[in-house]
Amino acid sequence: MREAIPPDMRLAITLHHLAEGASFSALKYHWRSGKSTVAGIVYETCAAIWRELMLQYLAPPCTPRDWQAIGSR
């Protein structure tokens, strides 16, 4: 069995993709991992970041007034 890719490397791969917009095919050569591995890492890391930060930075509307403010934009 292969060793797991450490969290710091997973974050670096994800940030590389998000910052440059590099394709998974390009990233696989840079990080020496398979294309599907790189894609999985990016998707998993983005999902984890979203789960942890969504309520803090993108809180859903809670009151009717909040919904009305969105509707009037």
PDB file of N, CA and C in Angstrom:
ATOM      1  N   MET A   1       0.831  -1.183   0.000  1.00  0.00           N
ATOM      2  CA  MET A   1       0.000   0.000   0.000  1.00  0.00           C
ATOM      3  C   MET A   1       0.875   1.247   0.000  1.00  0.00           C
ATOM      4  N   ARG A   2       0.427   2.260  -0.703  1.00  0.00           N
ATOM      5  CA  ARG A   2       1.173   3.514  -0.747  1.00  0.00           C
ATOM      6  C   ARG A   2       0.893   4.351   0.489  1.00  0.00           C
ATOM      7  N   GLU A   3       1.821   5.232   0.794  1.00  0.00           N
ATOM      8  CA  GLU A   3       1.611   6.165   1.908  1.00  0.00           C
ATOM      9  C   GLU A   3       0.580   7.208   1.502  1.00  0.00           C
ATOM     10  N   ALA A   4      -0.180   7.664   2.464  1.00  0.00           N
ATOM     11  CA  ALA A   4      -1.170   8.709   2.207  1.00  0.00           C
ATOM     12  C   ALA A   4      -0.470  10.031   1.911  1.00  0.00           C
ATOM     13  N   ILE A   5      -1.102  10.840   1.081  1.00  0.00           N
ATOM     14  CA  ILE A   5      -0.553  12.165   0.772  1.00  0.00           C
ATOM     15  C   ILE A   5      -0.873  13.069   1.950  1.00  0.00           C
ATOM     16  N   PRO A   6       0.155  13.701   2.536  1.00  0.00           N
ATOM     17  CA  PRO A   6      -0.066  14.504   3.751  1.00  0.00           C
ATOM     18  C   PRO A   6      -0.949  15.726   3.493  1.00  0.00           C
ATOM     19  N   PRO A   7      -1.620  16.197   4.541  1.00  0.00           N
ATOM     20  CA  PRO A   7      -2.540  17.340   4.400  1.00  0.00           C
ATOM     21  C   PRO A   7      -1.880  18.599   3.840  1.00  0.00           C
ATOM     22  N   ASP A   8      -0.642  18.877   4.225  1.00  0.00           N
ATOM     23  CA  ASP A   8       0.000  20.094   3.719  1.00  0.00           C
ATOM     24  C   ASP A   8       0.226  20.023   2.213  1.00  0.00           C
ATOM     25  N   MET A   9       0.533  18.840   1.706  1.00  0.00           N
ATOM     26  CA  MET A   9       0.717  18.669   0.270  1.00  0.00           C
ATOM     27  C   MET A   9      -0.631  18.749  -0.456  1.00  0.00           C
ATOM     28  N   ARG A  10      -1.681  18.213   0.163  1.00  0.00           N
ATOM     29  CA  ARG A  10      -3.026  18.297  -0.414  1.00  0.00           C
ATOM     30  C   ARG A  10      -3.454  19.757  -0.554  1.00  0.00           C
ATOM     31  N   LEU A  11      -3.194  20.545   0.484  1.00  0.00           N
ATOM     32  CA  LEU A  11      -3.544  21.964   0.430  1.00  0.00           C
ATOM     33  C   LEU A  11      -2.721  22.677  -0.634  1.00  0.00           C
ATOM     34  N   ALA A  12      -1.442  22.354  -0.742  1.00  0.00           N
ATOM     35  CA  ALA A  12      -0.584  22.984  -1.744  1.00  0.00           C
ATOM     36  C   ALA A  12      -1.066  22.671  -3.160  1.00  0.00           C
ATOM     37  N   ILE A  13      -1.444  21.429  -3.410  1.00  0.00           N
ATOM     38  CA  ILE A  13      -1.963  21.050  -4.727  1.00  0.00           C
ATOM     39  C   ILE A  13      -3.240  21.832  -5.028  1.00  0.00           C
ATOM     40  N   THR A  14      -4.129  21.911  -4.057  1.00  0.00           N
ATOM     41  CA  THR A  14      -5.399  22.622  -4.252  1.00  0.00           C
ATOM     42  C   THR A  14      -5.163  24.105  -4.501  1.00  0.00           C
ATOM     43  N   LEU A  15      -4.312  24.724  -3.697  1.00  0.00           N
ATOM     44  CA  LEU A  15      -4.036  26.148  -3.882  1.00  0.00           C
ATOM     45  C   LEU A  15      -3.370  26.413  -5.225  1.00  0.00           C
ATOM     46  N   HIS A  16      -2.498  25.510  -5.653  1.00  0.00           N
ATOM     47  CA  HIS A  16      -1.856  25.629  -6.962  1.00  0.00           C
ATOM     48  C   HIS A  16      -2.922  25.632  -8.060  1.00  0.00           C
ATOM     49  N   HIS A  17      -3.850  24.708  -7.966  1.00  0.00           N
ATOM     50  CA  HIS A  17      -4.933  24.639  -8.964  1.00  0.00           C
ATOM     51  C   HIS A  17      -5.798  25.899  -8.919  1.00  0.00           C
ATOM     52  N   LEU A  18      -6.180  26.340  -7.740  1.00  0.00           N
ATOM     53  CA  LEU A  18      -7.057  27.500  -7.625  1.00  0.00           C
ATOM     54  C   LEU A  18      -6.362  28.796  -8.027  1.00  0.00           C
ATOM     55  N   ALA A  19      -5.093  28.936  -7.694  1.00  0.00           N
ATOM     56  CA  ALA A  19      -4.372  30.173  -7.986  1.00  0.00           C
ATOM     57  C   ALA A  19      -4.033  30.311  -9.469  1.00  0.00           C
ATOM     58  N   GLU A  20      -3.606  29.229 -10.079  1.00  0.00           N
ATOM     59  CA  GLU A  20      -3.183  29.285 -11.479  1.00  0.00           C
ATOM     60  C   GLU A  20      -4.264  28.876 -12.458  1.00  0.00           C
ATOM     61  N   GLY A  21      -5.215  28.112 -11.984  1.00  0.00           N
ATOM     62  CA  GLY A  21      -6.195  27.549 -12.895  1.00  0.00           C
ATOM     63  C   GLY A  21      -5.592  26.433 -13.727  1.00  0.00           C
ATOM     64  N   ALA A  22      -4.508  25.860 -13.218  1.00  0.00           N
ATOM     65  CA  ALA A  22      -3.823  24.792 -13.945  1.00  0.00           C
ATOM     66  C   ALA A  22      -4.722  23.566 -14.051  1.00  0.00           C
ATOM     67  N   SER A  23      -4.642  22.904 -15.173  1.00  0.00           N
ATOM     68  CA  SER A  23      -5.435  21.697 -15.377  1.00  0.00           C
ATOM     69  C   SER A  23      -4.880  20.562 -14.524  1.00  0.00           C
ATOM     70  N   PHE A  24      -5.705  19.554 -14.314  1.00  0.00           N
ATOM     71  CA  PHE A  24      -5.249  18.392 -13.556  1.00  0.00           C
ATOM     72  C   PHE A  24      -4.135  17.677 -14.308  1.00  0.00           C
ATOM     73  N   SER A  25      -4.182  17.718 -15.632  1.00  0.00           N
ATOM     74  CA  SER A  25      -3.130  17.097 -16.433  1.00  0.00           C
ATOM     75  C   SER A  25      -1.790  17.791 -16.220  1.00  0.00           C
ATOM     76  N   ALA A  26      -1.807  19.111 -16.114  1.00  0.00           N
ATOM     77  CA  ALA A  26      -0.568  19.850 -15.868  1.00  0.00           C
ATOM     78  C   ALA A  26      -0.074  19.627 -14.438  1.00  0.00           C
ATOM     79  N   LEU A  27      -1.001  19.595 -13.494  1.00  0.00           N
ATOM     80  CA  LEU A  27      -0.621  19.415 -12.091  1.00  0.00           C
ATOM     81  C   LEU A  27      -0.033  18.036 -11.820  1.00  0.00           C
ATOM     82  N   LYS A  28      -0.474  17.035 -12.558  1.00  0.00           N
ATOM     83  CA  LYS A  28       0.025  15.681 -12.304  1.00  0.00           C
ATOM     84  C   LYS A  28       1.531  15.598 -12.527  1.00  0.00           C
ATOM     85  N   TYR A  29       2.045  16.357 -13.487  1.00  0.00           N
ATOM     86  CA  TYR A  29       3.489  16.346 -13.730  1.00  0.00           C
ATOM     87  C   TYR A  29       4.236  17.132 -12.654  1.00  0.00           C
ATOM     88  N   HIS A  30       3.663  18.239 -12.265  1.00  0.00           N
ATOM     89  CA  HIS A  30       4.315  19.077 -11.252  1.00  0.00           C
ATOM     90  C   HIS A  30       4.395  18.365  -9.896  1.00  0.00           C
ATOM     91  N   TRP A  31       3.325  17.671  -9.519  1.00  0.00           N
ATOM     92  CA  TRP A  31       3.252  17.035  -8.202  1.00  0.00           C
ATOM     93  C   TRP A  31       3.558  15.539  -8.238  1.00  0.00           C
ATOM     94  N   ARG A  32       3.849  15.024  -9.443  1.00  0.00           N
ATOM     95  CA  ARG A  32       4.201  13.610  -9.607  1.00  0.00           C
ATOM     96  C   ARG A  32       3.151  12.668  -9.022  1.00  0.00           C
ATOM     97  N   SER A  33       1.935  12.920  -9.383  1.00  0.00           N
ATOM     98  CA  SER A  33       0.799  12.088  -8.970  1.00  0.00           C
ATOM     99  C   SER A  33      -0.089  11.884 -10.187  1.00  0.00           C
ATOM    100  N   GLY A  34      -0.944  10.912 -10.135  1.00  0.00           N
ATOM    101  CA  GLY A  34      -1.861  10.666 -11.240  1.00  0.00           C
ATOM    102  C   GLY A  34      -2.910  11.751 -11.366  1.00  0.00           C
ATOM    103  N   LYS A  35      -3.447  11.864 -12.571  1.00  0.00           N
ATOM    104  CA  LYS A  35      -4.464  12.884 -12.844  1.00  0.00           C
ATOM    105  C   LYS A  35      -5.683  12.687 -11.948  1.00  0.00           C
ATOM    106  N   SER A  36      -6.151  11.459 -11.796  1.00  0.00           N
ATOM    107  CA  SER A  36      -7.328  11.216 -10.956  1.00  0.00           C
ATOM    108  C   SER A  36      -7.018  11.462  -9.483  1.00  0.00           C
ATOM    109  N   THR A  37      -5.787  11.224  -9.075  1.00  0.00           N
ATOM    110  CA  THR A  37      -5.383  11.502  -7.695  1.00  0.00           C
ATOM    111  C   THR A  37      -5.417  12.998  -7.429  1.00  0.00           C
ATOM    112  N   VAL A  38      -4.844  13.764  -8.344  1.00  0.00           N
ATOM    113  CA  VAL A  38      -4.833  15.223  -8.212  1.00  0.00           C
ATOM    114  C   VAL A  38      -6.263  15.764  -8.198  1.00  0.00           C
ATOM    115  N   ALA A  39      -7.095  15.275  -9.105  1.00  0.00           N
ATOM    116  CA  ALA A  39      -8.489  15.734  -9.166  1.00  0.00           C
ATOM    117  C   ALA A  39      -9.217  15.412  -7.864  1.00  0.00           C
ATOM    118  N   GLY A  40      -9.027  14.212  -7.355  1.00  0.00           N
ATOM    119  CA  GLY A  40      -9.666  13.824  -6.093  1.00  0.00           C
ATOM    120  C   GLY A  40      -9.225  14.690  -4.936  1.00  0.00           C
ATOM    121  N   ILE A  41      -7.933  14.986  -4.900  1.00  0.00           N
ATOM    122  CA  ILE A  41      -7.395  15.838  -3.829  1.00  0.00           C
ATOM    123  C   ILE A  41      -8.017  17.227  -3.895  1.00  0.00           C
ATOM    124  N   VAL A  42      -8.084  17.800  -5.085  1.00  0.00           N
ATOM    125  CA  VAL A  42      -8.647  19.147  -5.238  1.00  0.00           C
ATOM    126  C   VAL A  42     -10.118  19.157  -4.814  1.00  0.00           C
ATOM    127  N   TYR A  43     -10.893  18.188  -5.293  1.00  0.00           N
ATOM    128  CA  TYR A  43     -12.310  18.146  -4.946  1.00  0.00           C
ATOM    129  C   TYR A  43     -12.518  17.922  -3.443  1.00  0.00           C
ATOM    130  N   GLU A  44     -11.767  17.007  -2.853  1.00  0.00           N
ATOM    131  CA  GLU A  44     -11.908  16.726  -1.419  1.00  0.00           C
ATOM    132  C   GLU A  44     -11.498  17.921  -0.568  1.00  0.00           C
ATOM    133  N   THR A  45     -10.404  18.569  -0.946  1.00  0.00           N
ATOM    134  CA  THR A  45      -9.917  19.712  -0.166  1.00  0.00           C
ATOM    135  C   THR A  45     -10.867  20.892  -0.276  1.00  0.00           C
ATOM    136  N   CYS A  46     -11.368  21.153  -1.474  1.00  0.00           N
ATOM    137  CA  CYS A  46     -12.350  22.243  -1.640  1.00  0.00           C
ATOM    138  C   CYS A  46     -13.615  21.966  -0.832  1.00  0.00           C
ATOM    139  N   ALA A  47     -14.056  20.722  -0.829  1.00  0.00           N
ATOM    140  CA  ALA A  47     -15.247  20.361  -0.049  1.00  0.00           C
ATOM    141  C   ALA A  47     -14.999  20.564   1.444  1.00  0.00           C
ATOM    142  N   ALA A  48     -13.810  20.194   1.919  1.00  0.00           N
ATOM    143  CA  ALA A  48     -13.486  20.365   3.337  1.00  0.00           C
ATOM    144  C   ALA A  48     -13.414  21.848   3.708  1.00  0.00           C
ATOM    145  N   ILE A  49     -12.815  22.648   2.845  1.00  0.00           N
ATOM    146  CA  ILE A  49     -12.736  24.094   3.094  1.00  0.00           C
ATOM    147  C   ILE A  49     -14.145  24.681   3.129  1.00  0.00           C
ATOM    148  N   TRP A  50     -14.979  24.286   2.179  1.00  0.00           N
ATOM    149  CA  TRP A  50     -16.359  24.776   2.123  1.00  0.00           C
ATOM    150  C   TRP A  50     -17.118  24.407   3.390  1.00  0.00           C
ATOM    151  N   ARG A  51     -17.020  23.154   3.814  1.00  0.00           N
ATOM    152  CA  ARG A  51     -17.740  22.717   5.022  1.00  0.00           C
ATOM    153  C   ARG A  51     -17.325  23.527   6.244  1.00  0.00           C
ATOM    154  N   GLU A  52     -16.049  23.825   6.362  1.00  0.00           N
ATOM    155  CA  GLU A  52     -15.553  24.534   7.539  1.00  0.00           C
ATOM    156  C   GLU A  52     -15.848  26.028   7.515  1.00  0.00           C
ATOM    157  N   LEU A  53     -15.897  26.631   6.339  1.00  0.00           N
ATOM    158  CA  LEU A  53     -15.984  28.091   6.267  1.00  0.00           C
ATOM    159  C   LEU A  53     -17.316  28.638   5.760  1.00  0.00           C
ATOM    160  N   MET A  54     -18.196  27.776   5.259  1.00  0.00           N
ATOM    161  CA  MET A  54     -19.402  28.296   4.618  1.00  0.00           C
ATOM    162  C   MET A  54     -20.285  29.096   5.562  1.00  0.00           C
ATOM    163  N   LEU A  55     -20.490  28.644   6.772  1.00  0.00           N
ATOM    164  CA  LEU A  55     -21.370  29.380   7.684  1.00  0.00           C
ATOM    165  C   LEU A  55     -20.732  30.667   8.179  1.00  0.00           C
ATOM    166  N   GLN A  56     -19.424  30.682   8.234  1.00  0.00           N
ATOM    167  CA  GLN A  56     -18.729  31.870   8.711  1.00  0.00           C
ATOM    168  C   GLN A  56     -18.682  32.970   7.642  1.00  0.00           C
ATOM    169  N   TYR A  57     -18.483  32.572   6.388  1.00  0.00           N
ATOM    170  CA  TYR A  57     -18.300  33.560   5.327  1.00  0.00           C
ATOM    171  C   TYR A  57     -19.463  33.656   4.352  1.00  0.00           C
ATOM    172  N   LEU A  58     -20.334  32.675   4.339  1.00  0.00           N
ATOM    173  CA  LEU A  58     -21.475  32.706   3.443  1.00  0.00           C
ATOM    174  C   LEU A  58     -22.682  32.128   4.170  1.00  0.00           C
ATOM    175  N   ALA A  59     -23.079  32.820   5.210  1.00  0.00           N
ATOM    176  CA  ALA A  59     -24.189  32.352   6.034  1.00  0.00           C
ATOM    177  C   ALA A  59     -25.493  32.439   5.253  1.00  0.00           C
ATOM    178  N   PRO A  60     -26.317  31.406   5.337  1.00  0.00           N
ATOM    179  CA  PRO A  60     -27.605  31.444   4.645  1.00  0.00           C
ATOM    180  C   PRO A  60     -28.551  32.420   5.346  1.00  0.00           C
ATOM    181  N   PRO A  61     -29.484  32.985   4.613  1.00  0.00           N
ATOM    182  CA  PRO A  61     -30.456  33.886   5.221  1.00  0.00           C
ATOM    183  C   PRO A  61     -31.274  33.142   6.287  1.00  0.00           C
ATOM    184  N   CYS A  62     -31.493  33.792   7.417  1.00  0.00           N
ATOM    185  CA  CYS A  62     -32.188  33.131   8.526  1.00  0.00           C
ATOM    186  C   CYS A  62     -33.566  33.717   8.801  1.00  0.00           C
ATOM    187  N   THR A  63     -33.761  34.952   8.458  1.00  0.00           N
ATOM    188  CA  THR A  63     -35.020  35.611   8.785  1.00  0.00           C
ATOM    189  C   THR A  63     -35.720  36.067   7.497  1.00  0.00           C
ATOM    190  N   PRO A  64     -37.008  36.324   7.581  1.00  0.00           N
ATOM    191  CA  PRO A  64     -37.718  36.855   6.403  1.00  0.00           C
ATOM    192  C   PRO A  64     -37.110  38.173   5.913  1.00  0.00           C
ATOM    193  N   ARG A  65     -36.624  38.971   6.831  1.00  0.00           N
ATOM    194  CA  ARG A  65     -36.004  40.241   6.449  1.00  0.00           C
ATOM    195  C   ARG A  65     -34.742  39.987   5.612  1.00  0.00           C
ATOM    196  N   ASP A  66     -33.966  38.968   5.996  1.00  0.00           N
ATOM    197  CA  ASP A  66     -32.765  38.614   5.221  1.00  0.00           C
ATOM    198  C   ASP A  66     -33.146  38.213   3.792  1.00  0.00           C
ATOM    199  N   TRP A  67     -34.203  37.401   3.672  1.00  0.00           N
ATOM    200  CA  TRP A  67     -34.647  36.963   2.352  1.00  0.00           C
ATOM    201  C   TRP A  67     -35.155  38.145   1.520  1.00  0.00           C
ATOM    202  N   GLN A  68     -35.858  39.069   2.158  1.00  0.00           N
ATOM    203  CA  GLN A  68     -36.362  40.241   1.439  1.00  0.00           C
ATOM    204  C   GLN A  68     -35.218  41.108   0.954  1.00  0.00           C
ATOM    205  N   ALA A  69     -34.177  41.233   1.768  1.00  0.00           N
ATOM    206  CA  ALA A  69     -33.018  42.043   1.360  1.00  0.00           C
ATOM    207  C   ALA A  69     -32.365  41.429   0.124  1.00  0.00           C
ATOM    208  N   ILE A  70     -32.306  40.117   0.068  1.00  0.00           N
ATOM    209  CA  ILE A  70     -31.719  39.443  -1.109  1.00  0.00           C
ATOM    210  C   ILE A  70     -32.617  39.648  -2.321  1.00  0.00           C
ATOM    211  N   GLY A  71     -33.915  39.524  -2.116  1.00  0.00           N
ATOM    212  CA  GLY A  71     -34.873  39.654  -3.212  1.00  0.00           C
ATOM    213  C   GLY A  71     -34.939  41.053  -3.799  1.00  0.00           C
ATOM    214  N   SER A  72     -34.601  42.061  -3.022  1.00  0.00           N
ATOM    215  CA  SER A  72     -34.699  43.443  -3.512  1.00  0.00           C
ATOM    216  C   SER A  72     -33.432  43.919  -4.202  1.00  0.00           C
ATOM    217  N   ARG A  73     -32.443  43.078  -4.318  1.00  0.00           N
ATOM    218  CA  ARG A  73     -31.196  43.495  -4.985  1.00  0.00           C
ATOM    219  C   ARG A  73     -31.355  43.562  -6.463  1.00  0.00           C
TER     220      ARG A  73
END
